[in-house]
Coordinates of C-alpha atoms and ligand atoms in Angstrom, one line a residue:
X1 CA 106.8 33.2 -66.3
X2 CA 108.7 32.4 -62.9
X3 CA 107.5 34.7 -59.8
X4 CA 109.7 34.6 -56.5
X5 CA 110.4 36.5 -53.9
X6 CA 113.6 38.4 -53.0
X7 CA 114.5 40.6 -50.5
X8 CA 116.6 43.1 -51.9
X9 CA 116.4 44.7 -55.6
X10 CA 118.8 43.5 -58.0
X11 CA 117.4 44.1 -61.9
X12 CA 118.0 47.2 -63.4
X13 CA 114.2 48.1 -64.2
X14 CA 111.7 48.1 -61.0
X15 CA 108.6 49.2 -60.1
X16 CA 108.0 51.4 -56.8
X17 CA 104.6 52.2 -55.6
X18 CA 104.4 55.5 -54.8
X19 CA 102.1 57.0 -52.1
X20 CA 102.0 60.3 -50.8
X21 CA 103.3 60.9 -47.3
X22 CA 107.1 59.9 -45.1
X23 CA 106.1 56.2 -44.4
X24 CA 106.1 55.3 -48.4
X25 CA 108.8 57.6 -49.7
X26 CA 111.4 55.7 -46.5
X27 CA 111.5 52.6 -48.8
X28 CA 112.3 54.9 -51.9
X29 CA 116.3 55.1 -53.0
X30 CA 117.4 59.3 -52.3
X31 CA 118.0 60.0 -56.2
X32 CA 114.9 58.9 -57.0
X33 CA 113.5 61.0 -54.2
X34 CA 114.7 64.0 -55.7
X35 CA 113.0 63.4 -59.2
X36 CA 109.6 62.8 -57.6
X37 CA 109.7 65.8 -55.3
X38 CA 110.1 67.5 -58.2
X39 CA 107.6 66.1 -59.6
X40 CA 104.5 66.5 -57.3
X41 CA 102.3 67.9 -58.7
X42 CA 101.7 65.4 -61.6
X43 CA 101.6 62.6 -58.9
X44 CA 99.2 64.5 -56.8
X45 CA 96.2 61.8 -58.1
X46 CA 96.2 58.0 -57.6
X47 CA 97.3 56.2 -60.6
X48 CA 99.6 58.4 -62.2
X49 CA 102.8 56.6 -63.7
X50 CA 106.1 57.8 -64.7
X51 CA 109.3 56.3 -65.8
X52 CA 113.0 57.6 -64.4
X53 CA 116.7 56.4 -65.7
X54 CA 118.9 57.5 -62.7
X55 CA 122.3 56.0 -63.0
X56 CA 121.5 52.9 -65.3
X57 CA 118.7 52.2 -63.3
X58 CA 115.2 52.1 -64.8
X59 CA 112.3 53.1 -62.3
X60 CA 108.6 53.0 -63.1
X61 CA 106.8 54.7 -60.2
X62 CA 103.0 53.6 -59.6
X63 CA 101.0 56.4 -57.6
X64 CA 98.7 53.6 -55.8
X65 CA 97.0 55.8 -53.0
X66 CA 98.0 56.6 -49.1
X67 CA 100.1 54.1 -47.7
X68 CA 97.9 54.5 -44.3
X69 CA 94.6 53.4 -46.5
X70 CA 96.2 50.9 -48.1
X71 CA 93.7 48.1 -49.3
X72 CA 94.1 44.6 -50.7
X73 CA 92.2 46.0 -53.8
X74 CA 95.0 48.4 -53.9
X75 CA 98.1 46.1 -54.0
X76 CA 96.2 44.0 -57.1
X77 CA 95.4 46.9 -58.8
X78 CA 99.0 48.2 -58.2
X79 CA 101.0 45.1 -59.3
X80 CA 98.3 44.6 -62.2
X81 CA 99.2 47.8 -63.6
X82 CA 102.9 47.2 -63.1
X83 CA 102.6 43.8 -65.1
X84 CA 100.3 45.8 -67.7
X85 CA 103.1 48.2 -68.2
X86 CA 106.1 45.4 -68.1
X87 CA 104.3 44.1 -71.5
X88 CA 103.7 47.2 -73.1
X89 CA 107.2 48.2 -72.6
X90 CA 108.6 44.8 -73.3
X91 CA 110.1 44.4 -70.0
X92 CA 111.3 40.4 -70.3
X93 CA 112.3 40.7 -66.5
X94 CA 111.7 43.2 -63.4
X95 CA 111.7 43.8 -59.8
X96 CA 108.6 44.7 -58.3
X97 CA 108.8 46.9 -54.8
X98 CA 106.6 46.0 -52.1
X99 CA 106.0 47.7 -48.7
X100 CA 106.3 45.6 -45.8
X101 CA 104.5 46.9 -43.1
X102 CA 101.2 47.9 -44.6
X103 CA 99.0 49.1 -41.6
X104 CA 95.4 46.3 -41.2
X105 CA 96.7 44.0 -43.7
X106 CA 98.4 40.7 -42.8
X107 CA 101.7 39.9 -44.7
X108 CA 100.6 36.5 -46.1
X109 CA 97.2 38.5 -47.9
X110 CA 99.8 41.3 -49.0
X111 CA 101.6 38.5 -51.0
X112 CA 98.3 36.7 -51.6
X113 CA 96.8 40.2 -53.1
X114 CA 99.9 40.8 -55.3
X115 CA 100.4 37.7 -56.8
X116 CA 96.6 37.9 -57.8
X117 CA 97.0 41.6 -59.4
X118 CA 99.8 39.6 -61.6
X119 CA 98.2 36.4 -62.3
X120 CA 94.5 37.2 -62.9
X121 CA 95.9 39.9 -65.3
X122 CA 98.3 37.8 -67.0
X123 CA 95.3 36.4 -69.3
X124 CA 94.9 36.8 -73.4
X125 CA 91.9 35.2 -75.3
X126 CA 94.0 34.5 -78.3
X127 CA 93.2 31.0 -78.5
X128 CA 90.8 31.2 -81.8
X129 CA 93.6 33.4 -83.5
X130 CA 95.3 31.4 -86.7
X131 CA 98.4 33.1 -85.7
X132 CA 99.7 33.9 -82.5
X133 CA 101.9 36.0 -82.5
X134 CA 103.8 35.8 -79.3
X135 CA 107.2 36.9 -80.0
X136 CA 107.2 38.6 -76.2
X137 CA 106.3 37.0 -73.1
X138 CA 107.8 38.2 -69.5
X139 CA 110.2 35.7 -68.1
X140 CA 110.7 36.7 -64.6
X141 CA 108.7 39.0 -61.8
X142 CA 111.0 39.0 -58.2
X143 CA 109.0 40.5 -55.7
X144 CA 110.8 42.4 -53.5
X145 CA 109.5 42.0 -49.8
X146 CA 111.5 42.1 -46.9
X147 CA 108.9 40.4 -44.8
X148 CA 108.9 36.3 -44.2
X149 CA 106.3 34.5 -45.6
X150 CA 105.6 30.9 -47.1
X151 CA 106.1 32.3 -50.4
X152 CA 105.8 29.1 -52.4
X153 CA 102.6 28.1 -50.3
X154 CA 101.0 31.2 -51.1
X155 CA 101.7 31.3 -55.0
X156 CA 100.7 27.6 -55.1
X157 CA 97.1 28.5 -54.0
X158 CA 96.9 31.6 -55.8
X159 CA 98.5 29.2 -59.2
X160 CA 95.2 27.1 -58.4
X161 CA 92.4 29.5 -58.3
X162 CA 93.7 31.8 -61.3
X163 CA 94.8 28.8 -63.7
X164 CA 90.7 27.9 -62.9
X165 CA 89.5 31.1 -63.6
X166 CA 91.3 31.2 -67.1
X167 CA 90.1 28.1 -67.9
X168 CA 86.2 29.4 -66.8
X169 CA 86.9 32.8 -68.7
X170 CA 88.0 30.5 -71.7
X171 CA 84.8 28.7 -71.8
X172 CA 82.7 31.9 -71.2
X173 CA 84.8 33.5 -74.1
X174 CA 84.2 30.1 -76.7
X175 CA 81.4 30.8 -78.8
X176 CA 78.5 28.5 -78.7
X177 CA 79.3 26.8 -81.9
X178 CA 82.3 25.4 -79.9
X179 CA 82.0 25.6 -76.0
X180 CA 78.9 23.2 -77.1
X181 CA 76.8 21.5 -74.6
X182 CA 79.4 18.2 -75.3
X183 CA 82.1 20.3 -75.3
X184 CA 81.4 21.7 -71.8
X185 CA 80.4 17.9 -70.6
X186 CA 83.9 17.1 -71.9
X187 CA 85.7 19.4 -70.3
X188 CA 83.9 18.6 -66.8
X189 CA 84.7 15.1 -67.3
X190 CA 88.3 16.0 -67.8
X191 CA 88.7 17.6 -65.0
X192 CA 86.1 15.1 -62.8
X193 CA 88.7 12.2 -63.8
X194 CA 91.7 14.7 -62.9
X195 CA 91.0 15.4 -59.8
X196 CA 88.9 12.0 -58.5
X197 CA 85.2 13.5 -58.6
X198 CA 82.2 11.9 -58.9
X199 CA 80.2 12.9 -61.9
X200 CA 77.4 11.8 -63.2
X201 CA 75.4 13.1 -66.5
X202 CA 71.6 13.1 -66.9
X203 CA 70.8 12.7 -70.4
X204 CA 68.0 14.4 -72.3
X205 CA 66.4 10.9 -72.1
X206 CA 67.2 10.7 -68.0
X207 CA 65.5 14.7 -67.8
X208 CA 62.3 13.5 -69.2
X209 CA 62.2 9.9 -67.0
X210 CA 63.2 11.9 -63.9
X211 CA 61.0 15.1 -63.9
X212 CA 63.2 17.5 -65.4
X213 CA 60.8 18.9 -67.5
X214 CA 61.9 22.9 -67.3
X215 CA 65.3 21.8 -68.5
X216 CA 64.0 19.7 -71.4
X217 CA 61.7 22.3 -72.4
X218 CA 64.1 25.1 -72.9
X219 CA 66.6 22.5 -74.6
X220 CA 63.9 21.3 -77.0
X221 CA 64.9 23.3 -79.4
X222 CA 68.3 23.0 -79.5
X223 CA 70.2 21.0 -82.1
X224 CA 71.8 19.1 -79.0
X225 CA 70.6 17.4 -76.3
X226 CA 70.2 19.4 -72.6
X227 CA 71.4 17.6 -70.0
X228 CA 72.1 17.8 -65.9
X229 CA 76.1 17.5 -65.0
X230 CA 76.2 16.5 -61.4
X231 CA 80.0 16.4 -60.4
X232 CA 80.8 15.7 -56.2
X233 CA 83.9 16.3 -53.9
X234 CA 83.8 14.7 -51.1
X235 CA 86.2 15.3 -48.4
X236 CA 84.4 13.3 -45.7
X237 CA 81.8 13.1 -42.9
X238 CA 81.1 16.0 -40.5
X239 CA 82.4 18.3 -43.1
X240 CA 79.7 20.8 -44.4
X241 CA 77.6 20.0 -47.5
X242 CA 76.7 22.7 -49.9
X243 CA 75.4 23.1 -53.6
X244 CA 76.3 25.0 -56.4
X245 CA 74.1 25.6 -59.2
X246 CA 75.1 27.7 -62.4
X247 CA 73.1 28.3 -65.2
X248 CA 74.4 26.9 -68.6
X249 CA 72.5 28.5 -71.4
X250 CA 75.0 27.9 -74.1
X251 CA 73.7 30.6 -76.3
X252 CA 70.1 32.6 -75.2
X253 CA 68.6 33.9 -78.1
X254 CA 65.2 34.4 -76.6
X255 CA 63.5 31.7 -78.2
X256 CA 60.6 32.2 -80.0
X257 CA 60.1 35.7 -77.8
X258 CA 62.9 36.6 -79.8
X259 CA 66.0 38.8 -78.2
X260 CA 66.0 41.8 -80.5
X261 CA 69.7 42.0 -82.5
X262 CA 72.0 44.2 -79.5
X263 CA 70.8 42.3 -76.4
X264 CA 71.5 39.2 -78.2
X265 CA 75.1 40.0 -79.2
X266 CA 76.9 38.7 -76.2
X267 CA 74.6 35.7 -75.0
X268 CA 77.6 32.7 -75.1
X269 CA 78.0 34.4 -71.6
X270 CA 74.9 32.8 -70.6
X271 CA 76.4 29.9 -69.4
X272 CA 78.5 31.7 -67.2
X273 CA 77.1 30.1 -64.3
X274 CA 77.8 26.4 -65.1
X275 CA 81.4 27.8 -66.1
X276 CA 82.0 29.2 -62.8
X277 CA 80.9 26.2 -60.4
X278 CA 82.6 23.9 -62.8
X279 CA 85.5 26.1 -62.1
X280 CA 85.0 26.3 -58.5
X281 CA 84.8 22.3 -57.7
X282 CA 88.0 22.3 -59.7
X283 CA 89.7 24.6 -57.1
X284 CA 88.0 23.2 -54.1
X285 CA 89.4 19.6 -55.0
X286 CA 92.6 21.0 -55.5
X287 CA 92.7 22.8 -52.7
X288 CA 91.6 19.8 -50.7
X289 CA 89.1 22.3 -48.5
X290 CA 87.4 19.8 -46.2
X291 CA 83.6 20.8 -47.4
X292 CA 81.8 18.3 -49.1
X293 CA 80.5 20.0 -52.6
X294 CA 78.3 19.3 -55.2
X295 CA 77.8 21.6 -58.4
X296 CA 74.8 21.5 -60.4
X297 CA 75.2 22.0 -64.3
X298 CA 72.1 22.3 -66.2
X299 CA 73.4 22.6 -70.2
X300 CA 70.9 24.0 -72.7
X301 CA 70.6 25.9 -75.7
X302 CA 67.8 28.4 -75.9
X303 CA 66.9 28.4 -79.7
X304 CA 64.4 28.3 -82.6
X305 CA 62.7 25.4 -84.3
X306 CA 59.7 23.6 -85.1
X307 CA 60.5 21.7 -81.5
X308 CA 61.0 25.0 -79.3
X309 CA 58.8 25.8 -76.0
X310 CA 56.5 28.2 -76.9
X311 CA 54.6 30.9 -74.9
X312 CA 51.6 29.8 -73.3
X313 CA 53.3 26.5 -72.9
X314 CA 52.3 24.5 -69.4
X315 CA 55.2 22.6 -67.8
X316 CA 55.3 20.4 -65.1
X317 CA 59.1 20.8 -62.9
X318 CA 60.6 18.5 -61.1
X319 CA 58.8 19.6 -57.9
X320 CA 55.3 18.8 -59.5
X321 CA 54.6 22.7 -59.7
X322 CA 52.8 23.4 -62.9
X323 CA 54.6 26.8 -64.7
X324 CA 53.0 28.8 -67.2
X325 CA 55.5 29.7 -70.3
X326 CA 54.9 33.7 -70.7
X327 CA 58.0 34.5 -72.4
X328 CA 60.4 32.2 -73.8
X329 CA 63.2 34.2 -72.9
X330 CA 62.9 33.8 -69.5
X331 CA 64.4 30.5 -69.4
X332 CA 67.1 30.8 -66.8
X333 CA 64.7 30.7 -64.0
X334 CA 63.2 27.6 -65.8
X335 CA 66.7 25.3 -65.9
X336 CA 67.3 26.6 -62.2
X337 CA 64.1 25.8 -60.9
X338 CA 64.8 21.9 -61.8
X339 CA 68.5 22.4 -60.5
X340 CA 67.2 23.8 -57.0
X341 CA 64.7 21.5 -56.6
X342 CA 66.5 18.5 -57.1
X343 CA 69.3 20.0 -54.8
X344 CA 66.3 19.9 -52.1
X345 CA 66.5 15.6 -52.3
X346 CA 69.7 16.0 -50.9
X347 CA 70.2 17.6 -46.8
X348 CA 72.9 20.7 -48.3
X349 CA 73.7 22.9 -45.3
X350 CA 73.5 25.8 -48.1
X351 CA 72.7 25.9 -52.1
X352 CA 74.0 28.9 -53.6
X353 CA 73.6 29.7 -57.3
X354 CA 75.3 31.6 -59.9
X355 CA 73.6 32.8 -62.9
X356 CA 73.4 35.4 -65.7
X357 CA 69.5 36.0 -65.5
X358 CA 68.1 39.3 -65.9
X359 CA 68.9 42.2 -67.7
X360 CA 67.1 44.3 -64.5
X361 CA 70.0 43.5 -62.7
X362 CA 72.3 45.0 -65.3
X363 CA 70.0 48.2 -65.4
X364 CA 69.9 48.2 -61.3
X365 CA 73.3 47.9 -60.4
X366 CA 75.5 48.0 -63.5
X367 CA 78.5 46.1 -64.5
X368 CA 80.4 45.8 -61.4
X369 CA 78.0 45.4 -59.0
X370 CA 76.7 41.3 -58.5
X371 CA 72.9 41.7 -57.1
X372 CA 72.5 38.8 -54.1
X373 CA 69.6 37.3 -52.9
X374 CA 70.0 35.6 -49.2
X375 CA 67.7 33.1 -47.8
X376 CA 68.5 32.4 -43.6
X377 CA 71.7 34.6 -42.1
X378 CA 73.7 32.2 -41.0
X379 CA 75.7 32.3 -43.9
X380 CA 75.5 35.9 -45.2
X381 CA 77.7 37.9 -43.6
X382 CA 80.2 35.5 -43.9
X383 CA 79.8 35.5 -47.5
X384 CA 79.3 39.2 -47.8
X385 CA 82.1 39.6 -46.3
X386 CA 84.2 37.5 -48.4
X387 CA 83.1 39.3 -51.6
X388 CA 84.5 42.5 -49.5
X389 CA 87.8 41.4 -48.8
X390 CA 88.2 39.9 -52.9
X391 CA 86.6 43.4 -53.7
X392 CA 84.1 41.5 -56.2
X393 CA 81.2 43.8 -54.8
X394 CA 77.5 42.1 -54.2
X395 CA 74.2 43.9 -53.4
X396 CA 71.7 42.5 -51.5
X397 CA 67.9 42.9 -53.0
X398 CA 65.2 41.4 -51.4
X399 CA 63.3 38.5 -51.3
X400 CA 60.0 40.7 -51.6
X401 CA 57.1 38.6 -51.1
X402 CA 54.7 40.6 -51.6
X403 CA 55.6 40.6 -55.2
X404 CA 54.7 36.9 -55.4
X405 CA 50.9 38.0 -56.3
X406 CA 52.5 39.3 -60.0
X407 CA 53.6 35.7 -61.1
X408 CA 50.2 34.5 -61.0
X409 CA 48.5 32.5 -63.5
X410 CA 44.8 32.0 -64.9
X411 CA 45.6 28.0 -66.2
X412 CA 49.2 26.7 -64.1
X413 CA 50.9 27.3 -60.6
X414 CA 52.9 30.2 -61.6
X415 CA 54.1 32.3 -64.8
X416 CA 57.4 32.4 -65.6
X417 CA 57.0 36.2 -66.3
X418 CA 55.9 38.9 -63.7
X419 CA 52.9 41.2 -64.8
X420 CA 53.5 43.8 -65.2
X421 CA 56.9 42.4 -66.7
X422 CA 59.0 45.4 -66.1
X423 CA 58.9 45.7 -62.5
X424 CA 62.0 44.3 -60.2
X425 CA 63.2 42.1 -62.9
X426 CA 66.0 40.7 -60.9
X427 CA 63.6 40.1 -58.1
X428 CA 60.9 38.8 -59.4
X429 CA 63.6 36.5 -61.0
X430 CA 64.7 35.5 -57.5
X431 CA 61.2 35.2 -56.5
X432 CA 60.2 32.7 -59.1
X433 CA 63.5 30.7 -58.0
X434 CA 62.5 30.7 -54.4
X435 CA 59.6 28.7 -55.4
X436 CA 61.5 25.4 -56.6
X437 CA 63.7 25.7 -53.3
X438 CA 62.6 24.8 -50.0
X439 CA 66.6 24.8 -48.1
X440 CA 66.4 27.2 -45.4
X441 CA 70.2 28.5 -46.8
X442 CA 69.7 29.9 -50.0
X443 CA 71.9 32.3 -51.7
X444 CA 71.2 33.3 -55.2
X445 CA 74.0 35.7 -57.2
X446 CA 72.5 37.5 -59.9
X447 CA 75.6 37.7 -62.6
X448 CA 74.0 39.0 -65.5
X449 CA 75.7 42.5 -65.7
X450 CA 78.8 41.6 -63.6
X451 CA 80.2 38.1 -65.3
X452 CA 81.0 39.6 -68.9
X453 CA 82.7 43.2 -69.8
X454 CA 82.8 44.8 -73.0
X455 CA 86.1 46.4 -71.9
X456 CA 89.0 45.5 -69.4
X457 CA 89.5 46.9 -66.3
X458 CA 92.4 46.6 -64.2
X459 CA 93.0 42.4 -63.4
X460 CA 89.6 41.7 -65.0
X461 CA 89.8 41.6 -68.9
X462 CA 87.4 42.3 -71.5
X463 CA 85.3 38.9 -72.1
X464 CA 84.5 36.7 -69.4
X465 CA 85.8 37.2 -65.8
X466 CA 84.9 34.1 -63.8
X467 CA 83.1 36.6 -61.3
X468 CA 82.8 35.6 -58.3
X469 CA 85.0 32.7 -58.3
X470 CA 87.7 34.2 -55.5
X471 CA 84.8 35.5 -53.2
X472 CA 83.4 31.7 -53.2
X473 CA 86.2 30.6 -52.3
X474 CA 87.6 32.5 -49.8
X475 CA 84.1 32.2 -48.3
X476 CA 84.1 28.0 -48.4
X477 CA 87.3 28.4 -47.2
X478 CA 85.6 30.5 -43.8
X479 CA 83.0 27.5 -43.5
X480 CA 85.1 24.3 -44.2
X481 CA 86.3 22.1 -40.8
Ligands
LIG1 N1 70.2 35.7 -70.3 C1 69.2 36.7 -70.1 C2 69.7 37.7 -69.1 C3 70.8 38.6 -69.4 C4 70.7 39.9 -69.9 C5 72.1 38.2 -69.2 C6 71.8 40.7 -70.2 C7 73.2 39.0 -69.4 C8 73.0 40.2 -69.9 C9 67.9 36.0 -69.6 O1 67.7 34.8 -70.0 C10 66.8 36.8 -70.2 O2 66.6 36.9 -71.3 N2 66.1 37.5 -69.3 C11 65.0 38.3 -69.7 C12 63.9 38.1 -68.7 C13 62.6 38.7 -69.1 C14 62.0 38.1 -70.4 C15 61.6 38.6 -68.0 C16 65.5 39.8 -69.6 O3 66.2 40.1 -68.6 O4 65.1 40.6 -70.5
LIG2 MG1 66.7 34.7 -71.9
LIG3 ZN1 69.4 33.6 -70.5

């Protein structure tokens, strides 16, 4: 599929946003004008679509909202639901109308915004399918935009980050049996030799000489080994140093606290985490940002057998604490704990990590709603405000302390399950994280109910999504030199 820009429309089919209002309707040809008056009332609510042959011409009008309002979110959700229509329709090529001029936004995050409403939509699972039956693709999209901008530029960042996410929603998507814990060390290597990174693996034999006792414990009972992928960029000294952690729970069925049939269904997405910092260090090398980045990977499998942890368990981590197994199923906090503190032997200006963890997060703030956790404010806002402008919402909860007193234990350090259990999952989640992590810039993303949808929704398709990818890194972007 080739996307360029042009300035003036040429194909025969083309796709108009529509807004209510003078300024949008200027940019409109008169014939068409005439249709769509008549037509008002059906286009009186955003999102209404309708398709017009005036004169050989074939117009698909997009009602996207009032031209003065006009968001970023707006101008993905608009070309997304152009390119969604171009397929259904069997469009092979089309123009695709842009307004120049849009009132708060810059031209280069106009372009930026509609190339991502394409490309994050332009994504299939089909690779598992014995036939693939792609007898249609769309050859060409010419955006028509009058404005001057470094078109090529702009698609060439926007061709890194969204050729990583596909790849991250692609591993979130693979099934345990294949996105294995080698298959996932594979792929990181691939993409550490790629692009020049240091990587380094810890085996299950390095986890038990160095400490990592949560991460062995959970992976016990797996039919392969856990293991810590450590992969570095480096773009130099004075840059900024941060840590990504993402929890890699290959499949979570609850252990031997059992997940009951439903809430184990989807739980290949609990390595989401370790997916989407792979896929960030992938982007930030590409992109040559000048931040100096390690991600964290710790790959397990939480299942049954004579070798799994078992409640009541006592575990030394890798900061000495002593942790009391309660539930077996809470073993996200476990593999993090080790991952944080071993990020804490290392001076990172921030550690941020990603993971699916609780289903109290899913019940607190639903499927499109990330909850976040910040520790120190120097780099909140920024971030927050990142996640705004990507329109990948986040929530803050907080760091409760209080709470604490509820993770206490009569024989170790600290339980890996609150009493009573089903108060603040998500934060007591946190809480037990916060533990294992002394850094003074913490931010932890809570991904359980955001990373993975049972249904698509505009650019973000059913599956995996890769969440929180283009807020990361727009933010690093903010903070690099
Ligand atoms: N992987 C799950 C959390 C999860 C739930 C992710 C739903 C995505 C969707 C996690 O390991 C887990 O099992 N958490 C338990 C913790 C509980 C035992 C304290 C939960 O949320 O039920
Ligand atoms: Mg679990
Ligand atoms: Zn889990």
């Amino acid at each position: 599929m080739k996307i360029k820009q042009k300035k003036e429309i040429t194909n025969s089919t083309v796709f108009y946003p529509y807004s209510e209002g003078e300024s949008a309707s200027k940019y409109m040809p008169k014939e068409l004008l005439v249709k769509i008056e008549a037509d008002k009332d059906y286009f009186s609510k955003k999102g209404q679509t309708k398709r017009y042959f005036i004169n050989n011409k074939d117009y698909n009008i997009i009602h996207i909202g009032k031209i003065e309002k006009m968001t970023m979110e707006q101008i993905r959700q608009y070309c997304s639901l152009a390119f969604k229509i171009a397929k259904k329709e069997f469009f092979r090529e089309f123009d695709l109308f842009i307004w120049q001029n849009i009132l708060n936004i810059s031209e280069e995050s106009i372009i930026y915004s509609a190339l991502e409403g394409i490309m994050l939509t332009d994504y299939q699972f089909d690779k598992l399918l014995s036939k693939n039956d792609k007898n249609f693709s769309i050859e060409k999209i010419d955006i028509i935009y009058e404005g001057n901008v470094d078109f090529d530029a702009i698609y060439k960042k926007i061709e890194i980050i969204t050729d990583s996410i596909k790849l991250v929603r692609d591993l979130i998507n693979y099934p345990a049996n294949i996105a294995t814990i080698d298959y996932i060390e594979d792929e990181a290597k691939k993409i550490a030799k790629k692009n020049n990174l240091e990587i380094r693996s810890f085996s299950e034999k390095d986890l038990i000489k160095d400490g990592f006792n949560l991460i062995y414990a959970v992976g016990k009972g797996g039919s392969e080994e856990p293991r810590l992928i450590e992969i570095s960029y480096k773009a130099g000294e004075g840059c900024p140093n941060i840590c990504l952690v993402g929890k890699g729970i290959i499949f979570d069925s609850g252990g031997l606290n059992l997940k009951p049939d439903s809430a184990m269904a989807d739980m290949k997405e609990d390595m989401s985490g370790s997916a989407i910092v792979l896929g960030i260090i992938k982007i930030v090398s590409e992109l040559k940002l000048k931040i100096n980045l390690t991600v964290l990977m710790p790959l397990a499998e939480n299942a049954i057998d004579g070798n799994s942890m078992r409640p009541s368990d006592v575990i030394t981590a890798y900061n000495k604490k002593t942790v009391e197994i309660l539930n077996t199923d809470a073993e996200g906090r476990l593999i993090l704990a080790d991952a944080l503190s071993y990020s804490d032997t290392k001076n990172y200006d921030l550690v941020m990590d990603f993971a699916t963890l609780t289903g109290a997060a899913v019940v607190a703030l639903g499927t499109k709603i990330t909850a976040a956790y910040f520790r120190g404010a120097k780099y909140k806002y920024p971030f927050i405000e990142s996640s705004v402008a990507m329109s990948e919402t986040v929530w803050e909860l907080p760091l409760f302390e209080d709470y604490k007193e509820m993770m206490k234990s009569s024989v170790a350090d600290i339980a890996n399950l609150a009493t009573p259990s089903r108060q603040a999952g998500s934060i007591m989640a946190a809480l037990f994280l916060g533990e294992f992590i002394k850094n003074e810039n913490w931010i932890h993303l809570d991904i359980a109910g955001t990373s993975f949808a049972d249904k698509e929704s505009g650019y973000n398709p059913k599956g995996g999504i890769g969440v929180m990818i283009r807020t990361t890194i727009d933010f690093l972007t903010k903070i690099s030199n």
